[in-house]
Amino acid sequence: MSLQNHRAVIVGGTSGIGLATAKLLVSHGAQVIVASRSQEKVDAAVKEIGTAQGYVLDFQDERQMRLFFEKIGEFDHLVVTAAGGATSQGPFGALAIDSARSEFDSKFWGQYATVKAALPFIRKSGSITLTSGAYAARPAKGASTMVAINSAIEGLVRAMAIDLAPIRVNAVSPGVVDTPVFSGMDNESRTAVFRQIAQSLLLQHVAKPEELAEAYVYLAQNTYTTGSVLQVEGGAILSGI
Ligand SMILES: NC(=O)c1ccc[n+]([C@@H]2O[C@H](COP(=O)([O-])OP(=O)(O)OC[C@H]3O[C@@H](n4cnc5c(N)ncnc54)[C@H](OP(=O)(O)O)[C@@H]3O)[C@@H](O)[C@H]2O)c1
């Protein structure tokens, strides 16, 4: 399917994987709308993409999301890559329930609320692509919250594919991707961690956001894929990391 003149909304499209997806969609002829919380990131992304529209919103706020989609009107493809960072890490027994809950509020309920608000405006020939993560398929020690969130997203995607057909609903499941989500680490530590991760992966490198963007564009384009989780993780699941 050509994406020429298709309208695509990317919630979280101002950074990392979402920004790379926005740029790739534009290169395929799509009209792109990016949204996230920070005006600064929205402005920078709109400038970098060149032709996109940008909106400031919090995807956890149902009212804001409803008003946003009412303003946007009909469109073809919804991509959600927004999420707060993984803050609830550590052995299951030591985790505070509130911290796990607030991570669910962001990544799971944020994506849920976004789809709910967007639904009246997505064309029947269109698509919804959410974002999970490789931990859903291969839990890592100390990552129970992210494992649960990503598994919940993948379950939701399969259920929505049934309820919302013929709209296609899929997820991309990234492995480790070099994005600003790691900006809290200094360069030296990040390089060392990435080198170590790369050595244990079948494909021997940490992903660039552009490698993920291709998966989102594929799922927007392909008219015979729904209820699927596209793993883009460099062989992390088979490598056991
Ligand atoms: N990078 C990885 O290694 C990796 C691995 C597995 C899964 N993932 C998943 O991939 C997705 C994208 O990650 P990324 O690495 O590209 O992260 P990123 O570079 O930090 O981008 C996250 C985006 O989400 C937006 N955002 C965060 N909270 C939001 C909210 N409440 N409302 C609206 N927008 C919000 C951020 O902008 P504002 O700050 O302006 O809101 C930003 O544009 C996430 O679901 C993440 O869990 C990433």
mmCIF file of C-alpha atoms and ligand atoms in Angstrom, residues 11-19 35-39 41-42 57-61 65 80-86 106-107 111 131-135 146 150 153 172-182 194 206 209 216, ligand 1:
data_model
loop_
_atom_site.group_PDB
_atom_site.id
_atom_site.type_symbol
_atom_site.label_atom_id
_atom_site.label_comp_id
_atom_site.label_asym_id
_atom_site.label_seq_id
_atom_site.Cartn_x
_atom_site.Cartn_y
_atom_site.Cartn_z
ATOM 1 C CA VAL A 11 1.883 9.948 19.891
ATOM 2 C CA GLY A 12 5.442 10.030 21.230
ATOM 3 C CA GLY A 13 6.708 11.071 17.799
ATOM 4 C CA THR A 14 9.026 13.765 19.126
ATOM 5 C CA SER A 15 11.906 11.528 20.214
ATOM 6 C CA GLY A 16 13.680 8.225 19.589
ATOM 7 C CA ILE A 17 11.703 5.506 17.820
ATOM 8 C CA GLY A 18 8.617 7.702 17.275
ATOM 9 C CA LEU A 19 10.614 10.516 15.694
ATOM 10 C CA ALA A 35 2.499 14.795 19.762
ATOM 11 C CA SER A 36 4.057 14.640 23.219
ATOM 12 C CA ARG A 37 4.147 16.580 26.517
ATOM 13 C CA SER A 38 7.027 18.969 26.001
ATOM 14 C CA GLN A 39 6.620 22.046 23.787
ATOM 15 C CA LYS A 41 10.491 18.528 21.982
ATOM 16 C CA VAL A 42 7.436 19.130 19.779
ATOM 17 C CA LEU A 57 -0.440 16.676 25.097
ATOM 18 C CA ASP A 58 -0.189 14.051 27.818
ATOM 19 C CA PHE A 59 -1.477 10.688 26.613
ATOM 20 C CA GLN A 60 -2.484 9.777 30.167
ATOM 21 C CA ASP A 61 -5.047 12.587 30.162
ATOM 22 C CA MET A 65 -6.677 13.065 24.101
ATOM 23 C CA VAL A 80 1.928 5.107 19.804
ATOM 24 C CA THR A 81 5.520 5.115 21.035
ATOM 25 C CA ALA A 82 5.011 7.344 24.094
ATOM 26 C CA ALA A 83 6.025 5.994 27.485
ATOM 27 C CA GLY A 84 7.753 7.182 30.611
ATOM 28 C CA GLY A 85 11.122 5.527 31.344
ATOM 29 C CA ALA A 86 11.308 2.204 33.191
ATOM 30 C CA SER A 106 1.992 5.587 31.548
ATOM 31 C CA LYS A 107 2.857 2.852 29.069
ATOM 32 C CA GLN A 111 -1.723 3.571 24.976
ATOM 33 C CA THR A 131 4.632 -0.504 21.287
ATOM 34 C CA SER A 132 5.510 -3.334 23.668
ATOM 35 C CA GLY A 133 9.047 -4.623 24.291
ATOM 36 C CA ALA A 134 11.103 -7.811 24.068
ATOM 37 C CA TYR A 135 10.729 -8.512 27.798
ATOM 38 C CA MET A 146 7.954 -4.042 32.216
ATOM 39 C CA ASN A 150 4.510 -5.345 27.595
ATOM 40 C CA ILE A 153 -0.099 -4.547 25.582
ATOM 41 C CA VAL A 172 6.137 -3.518 17.503
ATOM 42 C CA SER A 173 8.287 -5.106 20.202
ATOM 43 C CA PRO A 174 11.709 -3.438 20.355
ATOM 44 C CA GLY A 175 14.840 -4.858 21.940
ATOM 45 C CA VAL A 176 17.453 -2.373 23.136
ATOM 46 C CA VAL A 177 17.405 0.766 20.977
ATOM 47 C CA ASP A 178 19.813 3.698 21.185
ATOM 48 C CA THR A 179 17.389 6.551 21.948
ATOM 49 C CA PRO A 180 17.231 9.511 24.359
ATOM 50 C CA VAL A 181 15.620 7.173 26.893
ATOM 51 C CA PHE A 182 19.233 6.399 27.846
ATOM 52 C CA PHE A 194 25.730 -1.013 24.694
ATOM 53 C CA VAL A 206 22.131 -2.235 19.674
ATOM 54 C CA PRO A 209 15.731 4.013 15.948
ATOM 55 C CA TYR A 216 6.027 0.653 12.091
HETATM 56 N N1 LIG B 1 14.739 2.389 23.675
HETATM 57 C C1 LIG B 1 14.660 1.110 24.040
HETATM 58 O O1 LIG B 1 15.676 0.422 24.287
HETATM 59 C C2 LIG B 1 13.309 0.435 24.139
HETATM 60 C C3 LIG B 1 13.264 -0.963 24.397
HETATM 61 C C4 LIG B 1 12.028 -1.595 24.498
HETATM 62 C C5 LIG B 1 10.852 -0.879 24.339
HETATM 63 N N2 LIG B 1 10.943 0.475 24.091
HETATM 64 C C6 LIG B 1 9.673 1.195 23.958
HETATM 65 O O2 LIG B 1 9.679 1.982 22.771
HETATM 66 C C7 LIG B 1 8.870 3.151 22.977
HETATM 67 C C8 LIG B 1 9.644 4.394 22.578
HETATM 68 O O3 LIG B 1 10.818 4.476 23.353
HETATM 69 P P1 LIG B 1 12.027 5.444 22.982
HETATM 70 O O4 LIG B 1 13.260 4.735 23.388
HETATM 71 O O5 LIG B 1 11.876 5.957 21.593
HETATM 72 O O6 LIG B 1 11.788 6.601 24.075
HETATM 73 P P2 LIG B 1 12.041 8.198 24.016
HETATM 74 O O7 LIG B 1 13.115 8.548 23.060
HETATM 75 O O8 LIG B 1 12.184 8.581 25.444
HETATM 76 O O9 LIG B 1 10.651 8.744 23.468
HETATM 77 C C9 LIG B 1 9.486 8.681 24.243
HETATM 78 C C10 LIG B 1 8.497 9.686 23.697
HETATM 79 O O10 LIG B 1 7.300 9.599 24.450
HETATM 80 C C11 LIG B 1 6.880 10.920 24.826
HETATM 81 N N3 LIG B 1 6.116 10.771 26.062
HETATM 82 C C12 LIG B 1 6.517 10.239 27.244
HETATM 83 N N4 LIG B 1 5.521 10.294 28.138
HETATM 84 C C13 LIG B 1 4.466 10.867 27.499
HETATM 85 C C14 LIG B 1 3.149 11.220 27.906
HETATM 86 N N5 LIG B 1 2.707 11.005 29.169
HETATM 87 N N6 LIG B 1 2.320 11.779 26.996
HETATM 88 C C15 LIG B 1 2.737 12.039 25.732
HETATM 89 N N7 LIG B 1 3.981 11.736 25.289
HETATM 90 C C16 LIG B 1 4.834 11.163 26.176
HETATM 91 C C17 LIG B 1 8.195 11.702 24.986
HETATM 92 O O11 LIG B 1 8.067 13.109 24.813
HETATM 93 P P3 LIG B 1 7.733 14.124 26.030
HETATM 94 O O12 LIG B 1 8.794 13.945 27.060
HETATM 95 O O13 LIG B 1 7.712 15.457 25.355
HETATM 96 O O14 LIG B 1 6.379 13.733 26.538
HETATM 97 C C18 LIG B 1 8.959 11.137 23.789
HETATM 98 O O15 LIG B 1 8.559 11.789 22.588
HETATM 99 C C19 LIG B 1 8.428 3.107 24.458
HETATM 100 O O16 LIG B 1 7.174 2.466 24.536
HETATM 101 C C20 LIG B 1 9.471 2.194 25.096
HETATM 102 O O17 LIG B 1 9.010 1.547 26.261
HETATM 103 C C21 LIG B 1 12.122 1.140 23.982
#
